[in-house]
């Protein structure tokens, strides 16, 4: 790597006196070799000293000094040479990996700014260095059964354990061996594709404890995990699913469990695996506890498991079937489990007015507040009228005044139970009556009680009574009896309440009993003439029966 003044006499002073340092920086994921870096100057007439200050994995620092006399155009074109710089990708840095070495400096270099990207880097997987042998599904190879074929997966890896994709195609295969007896699958495999052999079948027989499988190509090799190979294969007989434990309610998350039991079919080794399928939307498996897999040898009983289901709140109420399977070689055993999601509870409260007034029409509260079910809301009314008549329960509102209650009921829907409210009390109060005394008369004294006694009223059918009282100087205490004597009076009428109407009293109505006319009848008339100072008799009566007073145009002595 060279840092050089430009050619030509005009470019011999590209290094300024304030130019004093060069720094090389490695990109992320890469590191410099920290030894072997060299620095030199040629021909050096412009330069004082050039030396390596430090070399780390991330930076290489070089100190520079420029002579004042070296900035004239008469001097030679000088250069700084940096040698022995090595860089590598950080061990284990995942692919792809790329970056750029950056050169920075302190001070002035004519026509150059700091920093500058100077070297582009890229990394690809290296050659096959070792092999990874695992289960065809990935991960450790599980325990196997003697004489039963199983598949393995092999991948070629470089020194940093990246897949060596160049290990592919013709001739790129491996030789398979084992510390146990391979009855099939030993020797050379088929060719890898982009560094991977996705599936290779092997069989181990007889049984072996701690078996491993090794893949080899020249000096590159790799060995699987240790696993056990047990005796001859047994078979699965049956599996059963116990009842649901734990209640699942619509609208609430839940995790019910089921006891899973199974029975072997034939004696031998069974590597069993429980699984569940056919779950409805919103339901997922929480797994089998203590494990979904087991190995059972000889005639030993199969271990059971507990299945947990995770139920989301939005799973509709209902009954759902699902399937639990036990695979262990041969025909799987299956059983049906039942998940029940029950309806959630609704709430309902009757609402509305609690006081009504009798109007001869049915009336009462007919609204409610409901949570949960979207079903039909109905109302039931019951109570007792003021007259003591029992009412309901009926869907029709009551009409008569009295004390009642209503119960609101919401019907169930798909996800919520039906519900009835608490009784909601209300009253139908009595309506108001009206009454007025009809004007009557005239009245004239006739020795008999008399006065107005007819009314106009609405509402109550109760008894009507009257009260008569003297006014304007007429003395007559309030009485239900009509007055007899001539004078001035007032009458008020009152209608008593009934079951549906309140009592009412009329305004006072004034009336008069006029005096009657009377006639004086002369029963003994005075003589047509009389002798002075002699007596005679005169007699008269009044039709009223009152005394008759006598007067004369001439003086009387008696």
Coordinates of C-alpha atoms in Angstrom, one line a residue:
X1 CA 0.0 0.0 0.0
X2 CA 1.7 3.3 -1.2
X3 CA 1.0 6.9 -0.4
X4 CA 2.9 9.0 -3.0
X5 CA 3.3 12.6 -4.0
X6 CA 2.2 13.3 -7.6
X7 CA 4.5 13.0 -10.5
X8 CA 6.1 16.1 -12.1
X9 CA 7.9 19.0 -10.6
X10 CA 4.7 20.8 -9.7
X11 CA 3.5 18.0 -7.5
X12 CA 6.6 17.4 -5.4
X13 CA 5.2 19.3 -2.4
X14 CA 1.9 17.3 -1.9
X15 CA 3.0 16.5 1.7
X16 CA 2.4 19.5 3.9
X17 CA 4.3 20.0 7.2
X18 CA 1.1 19.4 9.2
X19 CA 0.7 15.9 7.7
X20 CA 1.6 13.7 10.6
X21 CA -0.4 10.5 10.8
X22 CA -2.0 7.7 8.7
X23 CA -4.7 5.4 10.2
X24 CA -6.0 2.2 8.5
X25 CA -9.4 1.0 9.9
X26 CA -10.9 -2.5 9.5
X27 CA -14.6 -2.8 8.8
X28 CA -17.0 -4.5 11.2
X29 CA -16.7 -8.3 11.1
X30 CA -13.0 -8.2 10.1
X31 CA -9.7 -7.9 11.9
X32 CA -6.1 -7.0 11.0
X33 CA -3.2 -9.3 11.8
X34 CA -1.4 -7.4 14.5
X35 CA 2.2 -8.5 13.5
X36 CA 4.3 -8.2 10.4
X37 CA 3.3 -4.7 9.4
X38 CA 6.2 -2.7 7.8
X39 CA 6.6 1.0 6.9
X40 CA 9.3 2.6 4.7
X41 CA 9.9 5.9 2.8
X42 CA 11.6 6.5 -0.6
X43 CA 13.5 8.4 -1.6
X44 CA 12.6 10.4 1.5
X45 CA 14.1 13.8 1.0
X46 CA 10.8 15.5 1.9
X47 CA 10.1 13.2 4.8
X48 CA 11.6 13.3 8.3
X49 CA 10.5 10.1 10.0
X50 CA 7.9 7.4 9.1
X51 CA 7.2 4.7 11.7
X52 CA 4.6 2.2 12.9
X53 CA 2.9 3.5 16.0
X54 CA 0.6 0.6 16.7
X55 CA -1.2 -2.3 15.1
X56 CA -4.4 -3.7 16.6
X57 CA -7.2 -5.8 15.2
X58 CA -9.2 -2.7 14.3
X59 CA -6.6 0.0 13.4
X60 CA -3.0 0.3 12.1
X61 CA -1.5 3.7 13.0
X62 CA 1.6 5.2 11.3
X63 CA 3.4 8.4 12.5
X64 CA 4.8 10.8 9.8
X65 CA 6.9 13.9 9.9
X66 CA 7.4 16.2 6.9
X67 CA 10.5 18.5 6.7
X68 CA 9.9 22.2 6.0
X69 CA 12.6 22.0 3.4
X70 CA 10.7 19.1 1.7
X71 CA 7.8 21.2 0.6
X72 CA 9.6 22.9 -2.2
X73 CA 9.0 21.9 -5.8
X74 CA 12.7 21.3 -6.4
X75 CA 12.6 18.1 -4.2
X76 CA 11.9 14.6 -5.4
X77 CA 8.5 12.8 -5.4
X78 CA 8.4 10.9 -2.1
X79 CA 6.2 8.0 -1.1
X80 CA 5.3 6.0 2.0
X81 CA 5.1 2.3 1.6
X82 CA 3.0 0.2 4.1
X83 CA 3.6 -3.5 3.7
X84 CA 2.6 -6.8 5.4
X85 CA -1.0 -5.8 6.1
X86 CA -3.2 -8.8 6.4
X87 CA -6.9 -8.9 7.2
X88 CA -9.4 -11.7 7.8
X89 CA -13.1 -12.2 8.6
X90 CA -13.7 -12.5 12.3
X91 CA -14.0 -16.1 13.3
X92 CA -17.7 -17.2 13.3
X93 CA -18.9 -14.0 11.6
X94 CA -22.0 -15.2 9.7
X95 CA -22.1 -15.1 5.9
X96 CA -22.4 -13.1 3.7
X97 CA -19.7 -10.8 5.1
X98 CA -18.3 -7.7 3.2
X99 CA -16.7 -4.4 4.1
X100 CA -14.1 -1.8 3.2
X101 CA -10.7 -0.9 4.6
X102 CA -10.6 2.9 5.3
X103 CA -7.5 5.1 5.1
X104 CA -7.6 8.3 7.2
X105 CA -4.9 10.9 7.9
X106 CA -4.2 13.9 10.0
X107 CA -2.9 17.1 8.3
X108 CA -2.9 18.1 4.6
X109 CA -2.4 16.0 1.6
X110 CA -2.9 18.0 -1.6
X111 CA -6.0 17.0 -3.6
X112 CA -7.0 14.3 -1.1
X113 CA -9.6 14.3 1.8
X114 CA -9.8 12.1 4.8
X115 CA -11.1 9.4 5.0
X116 CA -10.8 7.3 1.8
X117 CA -12.2 3.9 1.1
X118 CA -9.2 2.0 -0.3
X119 CA -9.9 -1.8 -0.3
X120 CA -13.2 -3.6 -0.7
X121 CA -13.5 -7.0 1.1
X122 CA -15.9 -9.9 0.6
X123 CA -16.0 -13.4 2.1
X124 CA -17.5 -16.6 0.9
X125 CA -17.7 -20.0 2.7
X126 CA -14.5 -21.9 2.7
X127 CA -13.8 -25.4 1.6
X128 CA -15.3 -28.3 3.5
X129 CA -13.4 -28.6 6.8
X130 CA -15.8 -30.9 8.8
X131 CA -19.2 -32.5 8.6
X132 CA -22.3 -32.1 10.8
X133 CA -24.3 -35.3 11.1
X134 CA -27.9 -35.0 12.6
X135 CA -31.5 -36.2 12.4
X136 CA -33.1 -35.6 9.0
X137 CA -35.4 -33.2 10.8
X138 CA -32.4 -31.4 12.3
X139 CA -30.9 -31.7 15.8
X140 CA -29.8 -34.8 17.6
X141 CA -30.6 -38.2 16.3
X142 CA -33.1 -39.8 18.7
X143 CA -33.0 -43.4 20.0
X144 CA -33.7 -45.9 17.3
X145 CA -34.8 -49.5 17.0
X146 CA -32.5 -52.3 15.8
X147 CA -33.3 -53.3 12.2
X148 CA -35.5 -50.3 11.5
X149 CA -34.2 -47.8 8.9
X150 CA -34.0 -44.1 9.8
X151 CA -32.8 -41.0 7.9
X152 CA -29.9 -38.7 8.7
X153 CA -28.9 -35.3 7.4
X154 CA -25.3 -34.3 6.7
X155 CA -23.9 -30.8 5.9
X156 CA -20.4 -29.8 4.9
X157 CA -19.0 -27.0 7.1
X158 CA -16.0 -24.7 6.6
X159 CA -13.5 -23.8 9.4
X160 CA -16.0 -21.3 10.9
X161 CA -18.9 -23.7 10.7
X162 CA -20.5 -22.0 7.7
X163 CA -22.1 -24.4 5.2
X164 CA -19.5 -25.1 2.5
X165 CA -21.8 -24.5 -0.5
X166 CA -18.9 -25.4 -2.9
X167 CA -19.1 -29.0 -1.7
X168 CA -21.7 -29.9 -4.3
X169 CA -22.2 -32.1 -7.4
X170 CA -20.0 -34.8 -8.8
X171 CA -17.7 -36.5 -6.5
X172 CA -18.7 -34.4 -3.5
X173 CA -20.0 -37.2 -1.3
X174 CA -18.9 -38.8 2.0
X175 CA -18.3 -42.2 3.4
X176 CA -20.6 -43.3 6.2
X177 CA -19.4 -45.5 9.1
X178 CA -20.5 -46.2 12.7
X179 CA -19.3 -47.6 15.9
X180 CA -22.3 -49.9 15.7
X181 CA -23.1 -52.5 13.0
X182 CA -24.6 -50.8 9.9
X183 CA -26.7 -53.3 8.0
X184 CA -27.5 -50.6 5.4
X185 CA -26.4 -47.1 4.5
X186 CA -22.6 -47.6 5.0
X187 CA -20.0 -46.5 2.4
X188 CA -20.3 -43.7 0.0
X189 CA -23.4 -41.5 -0.1
X190 CA -25.0 -39.7 -3.1
X191 CA -23.6 -36.3 -4.0
X192 CA -24.2 -33.2 -1.9
X193 CA -26.2 -30.3 -3.2
X194 CA -24.8 -26.8 -2.1
X195 CA -23.1 -28.4 0.9
X196 CA -26.0 -30.5 2.1
X197 CA -27.2 -34.1 1.8
X198 CA -30.8 -33.7 3.1
X199 CA -31.5 -37.4 3.7
X200 CA -29.5 -40.6 3.8
X201 CA -31.1 -43.9 5.1
X202 CA -29.2 -46.1 7.5
X203 CA -30.0 -49.2 9.5
X204 CA -28.3 -50.5 12.7
X205 CA -28.6 -54.1 13.9
X206 CA -28.2 -55.5 16.5
X207 CA -29.0 -53.2 19.4
X208 CA -26.2 -50.9 20.6
X209 CA -25.9 -48.4 23.4
X210 CA -24.2 -45.1 22.6
X211 CA -24.2 -45.5 18.8
X212 CA -22.7 -42.8 16.6
X213 CA -22.6 -42.2 12.8
X214 CA -19.5 -40.7 11.2
X215 CA -19.2 -39.0 7.8
X216 CA -15.7 -38.7 6.2
X217 CA -14.2 -37.2 3.1
X218 CA -10.4 -37.2 2.9
X219 CA -9.3 -35.3 6.1
X220 CA -12.7 -33.8 6.8
X221 CA -14.9 -35.7 9.2
X222 CA -17.8 -35.4 11.5
X223 CA -19.6 -37.6 14.0
X224 CA -23.2 -37.5 15.3
X225 CA -24.5 -37.4 18.8
X226 CA -24.6 -40.7 20.7
X227 CA -27.9 -42.5 20.8
X228 CA -29.2 -45.9 21.8
X229 CA -30.4 -48.6 19.4
X230 CA -32.7 -51.0 21.2
X231 CA -34.0 -54.4 20.4
X232 CA -36.7 -55.5 18.0
X233 CA -39.6 -53.2 17.4
X234 CA -42.9 -53.5 19.2
X235 CA -46.1 -51.8 18.1
X236 CA -48.7 -49.4 19.3
X237 CA -52.0 -50.8 20.4
X238 CA -54.4 -48.0 21.2
X239 CA -54.5 -44.5 22.6
X240 CA -57.3 -42.8 24.6
X241 CA -58.2 -39.2 25.6
X242 CA -59.7 -38.5 28.9
X243 CA -62.4 -35.9 29.6
X244 CA -61.7 -32.2 29.6
X245 CA -60.3 -30.9 32.9
X246 CA -60.9 -27.2 33.4
X247 CA -63.8 -25.1 32.2
X248 CA -63.4 -23.0 29.0
X249 CA -65.8 -20.1 28.7
X250 CA -66.4 -17.9 25.7
X251 CA -64.7 -14.6 26.0
X252 CA -62.0 -15.8 28.4
X253 CA -58.6 -17.4 27.7
X254 CA -58.3 -20.8 29.2
X255 CA -55.9 -23.8 29.2
X256 CA -57.9 -27.1 29.8
X257 CA -56.0 -30.3 30.1
X258 CA -56.6 -34.0 29.0
X259 CA -55.1 -37.2 30.4
X260 CA -53.7 -39.2 27.5
X261 CA -53.2 -43.0 28.0
X262 CA -52.0 -45.6 25.6
X263 CA -51.5 -49.4 25.4
X264 CA -48.8 -51.3 23.5
X265 CA -49.7 -53.7 20.8
X266 CA -46.8 -56.2 20.7
X267 CA -43.7 -56.7 22.8
X268 CA -40.6 -54.8 21.7
X269 CA -39.1 -51.4 21.5
X270 CA -41.5 -48.5 20.6
X271 CA -40.2 -45.0 20.2
X272 CA -43.6 -43.3 20.6
X273 CA -44.6 -39.8 19.8
X274 CA -47.9 -38.2 20.7
X275 CA -49.4 -35.5 18.5
X276 CA -52.7 -33.6 18.2
X277 CA -54.5 -32.5 15.1
X278 CA -57.9 -31.2 14.0
X279 CA -58.0 -28.3 16.5
X280 CA -60.5 -25.5 15.7
X281 CA -59.4 -22.0 14.8
X282 CA -58.2 -20.1 17.9
X283 CA -57.1 -23.3 19.7
X284 CA -53.4 -24.3 19.8
X285 CA -51.6 -27.1 21.5
X286 CA -49.7 -26.3 24.6
X287 CA -47.8 -29.6 24.3
X288 CA -47.7 -32.9 26.1
X289 CA -46.3 -33.2 29.6
X290 CA -43.9 -34.5 30.7
X291 CA -42.9 -35.2 27.1
X292 CA -44.5 -35.9 23.7
X293 CA -42.0 -38.7 23.0
X294 CA -41.0 -41.8 24.9
X295 CA -39.1 -45.1 24.4
X296 CA -40.7 -48.2 25.9
X297 CA -38.9 -51.6 25.7
X298 CA -40.0 -55.1 26.0
X299 CA -43.4 -55.5 27.5
X300 CA -43.2 -52.3 29.6
X301 CA -46.3 -50.2 29.8
X302 CA -46.4 -47.0 27.8
X303 CA -46.1 -43.8 29.8
X304 CA -49.1 -41.5 29.7
X305 CA -49.0 -37.7 29.1
X306 CA -51.1 -34.7 29.8
X307 CA -52.2 -32.6 26.8
X308 CA -52.7 -28.9 27.3
X309 CA -54.8 -26.8 24.9
X310 CA -54.6 -23.0 24.7
X311 CA -58.0 -21.5 24.1
X312 CA -58.3 -18.0 22.8
X313 CA -61.1 -15.7 24.1
X314 CA -62.7 -15.5 20.6
X315 CA -63.3 -19.3 20.2
X316 CA -67.1 -19.6 19.8
X317 CA -69.1 -21.6 22.4
X318 CA -69.7 -25.1 21.3
X319 CA -68.3 -28.7 21.3
X320 CA -65.3 -29.5 19.1
X321 CA -63.7 -32.8 18.3
X322 CA -59.9 -33.2 17.8
X323 CA -57.6 -36.1 17.2
X324 CA -54.7 -37.4 19.4
X325 CA -52.3 -39.7 17.6
X326 CA -49.6 -42.0 18.9
X327 CA -46.9 -42.9 16.3
X328 CA -44.4 -45.5 17.2
X329 CA -43.7 -47.5 14.0
X330 CA -46.4 -49.3 12.2
X331 CA -49.9 -48.0 12.1
X332 CA -50.5 -45.0 14.3
X333 CA -53.2 -45.2 17.0
X334 CA -55.7 -42.4 17.1
X335 CA -58.4 -41.3 19.5
X336 CA -61.0 -38.5 19.6
X337 CA -60.9 -35.8 22.3
X338 CA -63.8 -33.4 23.0
X339 CA -63.3 -29.7 23.8
X340 CA -66.3 -27.9 25.2
X341 CA -66.4 -24.1 25.3
X342 CA -69.4 -23.0 27.4
X343 CA -71.5 -20.0 26.9
X344 CA -70.6 -16.9 28.9
X345 CA -73.1 -15.3 31.3
X346 CA -75.2 -12.4 30.3
X347 CA -76.3 -9.5 32.6
X348 CA -79.5 -7.6 32.3
X349 CA -81.1 -4.8 34.3
X350 CA -84.7 -3.5 33.8
X351 CA -84.7 0.2 33.4
X352 CA -87.2 3.0 32.8
X353 CA -89.7 5.1 34.7
X354 CA -90.9 3.9 38.1
X355 CA -94.0 6.1 38.5
X356 CA -97.0 6.3 36.1
X357 CA -100.4 7.8 36.4
X358 CA -103.6 5.9 35.5
X359 CA -104.8 6.7 32.0
X360 CA -107.0 3.7 31.2
X361 CA -104.1 2.4 28.9
X362 CA -101.5 -0.3 29.6
X363 CA -98.3 1.1 30.9
X364 CA -95.0 0.2 32.6
X365 CA -91.2 0.2 32.1
X366 CA -90.1 -1.5 28.9
X367 CA -86.4 -0.9 28.5
X368 CA -83.3 -2.7 29.8
X369 CA -79.5 -2.6 29.9
X370 CA -77.9 -5.9 28.6
X371 CA -74.4 -7.2 28.3
X372 CA -73.6 -10.4 26.6
X373 CA -76.3 -12.0 24.6
X374 CA -77.8 -10.4 21.5
X375 CA -81.0 -12.4 22.0
X376 CA -84.6 -11.1 22.2
X377 CA -85.5 -9.2 25.3
X378 CA -89.0 -9.8 26.8
X379 CA -90.8 -8.4 29.8
X380 CA -93.1 -10.0 32.4
X381 CA -95.4 -7.8 34.6
X382 CA -97.0 -8.7 37.9
X383 CA -98.4 -7.0 40.9
X384 CA -101.7 -6.0 42.6
X385 CA -104.1 -3.3 41.8
X386 CA -105.4 -0.8 44.3
X387 CA -108.6 -2.8 44.4
X388 CA -106.7 -5.9 45.5
X389 CA -106.8 -7.7 42.2
X390 CA -103.7 -9.8 41.5
X391 CA -102.1 -9.2 38.1
X392 CA -99.8 -11.5 36.1
X393 CA -97.2 -12.5 35.5
X394 CA -98.1 -11.4 32.0
X395 CA -96.3 -10.0 29.0
X396 CA -98.9 -7.2 28.7
X397 CA -98.4 -4.1 30.8
X398 CA -101.0 -3.5 33.5
X399 CA -103.7 -0.8 33.2
X400 CA -105.2 -0.4 36.7
X401 CA -103.6 1.8 39.4
X402 CA -101.6 -0.2 41.8
X403 CA -98.1 -1.6 42.7
X404 CA -96.3 -3.7 40.2
X405 CA -92.9 -5.1 39.2
X406 CA -91.4 -6.1 35.8
X407 CA -88.8 -8.7 35.1
X408 CA -86.7 -8.3 31.9
X409 CA -85.4 -11.5 30.2
X410 CA -82.8 -11.7 27.4
X411 CA -82.8 -14.9 25.4
X412 CA -79.6 -16.9 24.9
X413 CA -77.6 -16.5 21.7
X414 CA -74.7 -18.6 20.3
X415 CA -72.1 -17.5 22.8
X416 CA -74.1 -16.2 25.8
X417 CA -76.6 -17.7 28.2
X418 CA -80.0 -16.1 28.7
X419 CA -80.6 -14.1 31.8
X420 CA -83.5 -12.6 33.8
X421 CA -83.2 -9.4 35.7
X422 CA -84.1 -8.7 39.3
X423 CA -87.7 -7.5 39.7
X424 CA -88.0 -3.8 39.0
X425 CA -90.7 -2.1 41.0
X426 CA -93.0 0.6 39.7
X427 CA -96.4 2.1 40.5
X428 CA -99.4 3.3 38.5
X429 CA -100.7 6.1 40.6
X430 CA -104.3 7.3 40.8
X431 CA -105.4 9.9 38.4
X432 CA -107.1 13.2 39.4
X433 CA -110.9 13.6 39.5
X434 CA -112.8 16.8 38.7
X435 CA -116.2 17.9 40.1
X436 CA -118.4 21.0 40.0
X437 CA -121.9 21.8 41.3
X438 CA -124.4 22.5 38.7
X439 CA -126.2 25.9 39.2
X440 CA -129.9 25.6 40.1
X441 CA -132.8 27.8 41.3
X442 CA -134.1 30.2 41.9
X443 CA -135.1 29.1 45.3
X444 CA -137.9 30.7 47.4
X445 CA -138.7 30.0 51.0
X446 CA -141.3 27.2 51.2
X447 CA -140.6 25.7 54.6
X448 CA -138.8 22.8 53.0
X449 CA -134.9 22.2 52.8
X450 CA -133.7 23.2 49.3
X451 CA -130.5 24.1 47.3
X452 CA -128.4 22.8 44.3
X453 CA -127.8 19.0 44.4
X454 CA -126.5 18.0 41.0
X455 CA -122.9 17.9 39.8
X456 CA -120.8 17.4 36.7
X457 CA -117.7 15.2 37.4
X458 CA -115.0 13.1 35.7
X459 CA -112.7 10.4 37.1
X460 CA -113.8 8.7 40.3
X461 CA -116.9 6.7 40.6
X462 CA -116.9 7.3 44.3
X463 CA -119.8 8.6 46.4
X464 CA -120.7 12.4 46.0
X465 CA -121.5 14.4 49.1
X466 CA -122.6 18.1 49.6
X467 CA -121.9 20.7 52.2
X468 CA -124.2 23.7 52.6
X469 CA -123.2 26.7 54.7
X470 CA -124.7 30.2 55.3
X471 CA -122.9 33.3 54.1
X472 CA -123.3 37.1 54.0
X473 CA -125.0 37.3 57.4
X474 CA -127.0 34.1 57.1
X475 CA -126.4 31.9 60.0
X476 CA -126.3 28.2 58.9
X477 CA -123.5 26.0 60.1
X478 CA -121.9 23.7 57.4
X479 CA -124.2 20.7 57.0
X480 CA -125.0 18.0 54.5
X481 CA -128.6 19.0 54.9
X482 CA -130.0 21.7 52.6
X483 CA -131.1 24.9 54.3
X484 CA -134.7 25.8 54.7
X485 CA -134.8 29.4 55.7
X486 CA -134.5 32.3 53.2
X487 CA -130.9 33.6 53.1
X488 CA -127.5 33.5 51.3
X489 CA -125.7 30.2 51.1
X490 CA -122.8 28.3 49.4
X491 CA -122.6 24.6 48.5
X492 CA -119.5 22.5 47.8
X493 CA -119.6 18.9 46.4
X494 CA -117.0 16.2 47.1
X495 CA -116.5 13.0 45.2
X496 CA -114.7 10.2 47.1
X497 CA -111.7 8.3 45.6
X498 CA -112.0 5.0 44.0
X499 CA -109.4 2.4 42.9
X500 CA -108.0 4.5 40.0
X501 CA -108.9 8.1 40.8
X502 CA -108.2 10.5 43.7
X503 CA -111.1 12.3 45.5
X504 CA -111.9 15.9 44.5
X505 CA -113.8 18.8 46.0
X506 CA -115.6 21.4 43.8
X507 CA -115.4 25.1 44.1
X508 CA -118.1 26.7 46.3
X509 CA -121.4 27.6 44.4
X510 CA -123.4 30.5 45.9
X511 CA -127.2 30.4 46.0
X512 CA -130.1 32.3 47.7
X513 CA -133.4 31.2 49.2
X514 CA -135.6 34.2 48.6
X515 CA -138.3 35.2 51.1
X516 CA -141.8 34.0 50.2
X517 CA -144.7 36.6 49.7
X518 CA -147.6 36.6 52.3
X519 CA -151.4 37.6 52.2
X520 CA -153.4 39.3 55.0
X521 CA -157.0 38.1 55.2
X522 CA -159.5 40.4 57.1
X523 CA -161.8 38.1 59.0
X524 CA -163.8 41.0 60.8
X525 CA -163.8 44.2 59.0
X526 CA -164.3 47.6 60.7
X527 CA -167.9 49.1 60.4
X528 CA -168.6 51.6 57.8
X529 CA -169.4 54.1 60.6
X530 CA -169.2 54.2 64.3
X531 CA -170.3 56.5 67.1
X532 CA -167.4 58.4 68.6
X533 CA -166.0 56.9 71.7
X534 CA -167.8 53.6 71.2
X535 CA -166.0 50.3 70.6
X536 CA -166.0 47.9 67.7
X537 CA -164.0 44.8 66.7
X538 CA -161.6 44.3 63.8
X539 CA -159.8 40.9 63.1
X540 CA -157.3 39.7 60.3
X541 CA -154.9 36.8 59.7
X542 CA -151.7 36.5 57.6
X543 CA -150.9 33.5 55.3
X544 CA -147.4 33.4 56.8
X545 CA -149.0 32.8 60.2
X546 CA -147.2 35.8 61.6
X547 CA -149.1 38.3 63.8
X548 CA -151.0 41.1 62.0
X549 CA -150.4 44.7 63.2
X550 CA -153.2 47.3 62.7
X551 CA -153.0 50.9 61.8
X552 CA -155.6 53.5 61.2
X553 CA -155.9 56.9 59.6
X554 CA -157.9 58.1 62.7
X555 CA -156.7 57.9 66.3
X556 CA -157.6 54.6 68.0
X557 CA -157.8 54.1 71.7
X558 CA -157.2 50.5 71.7

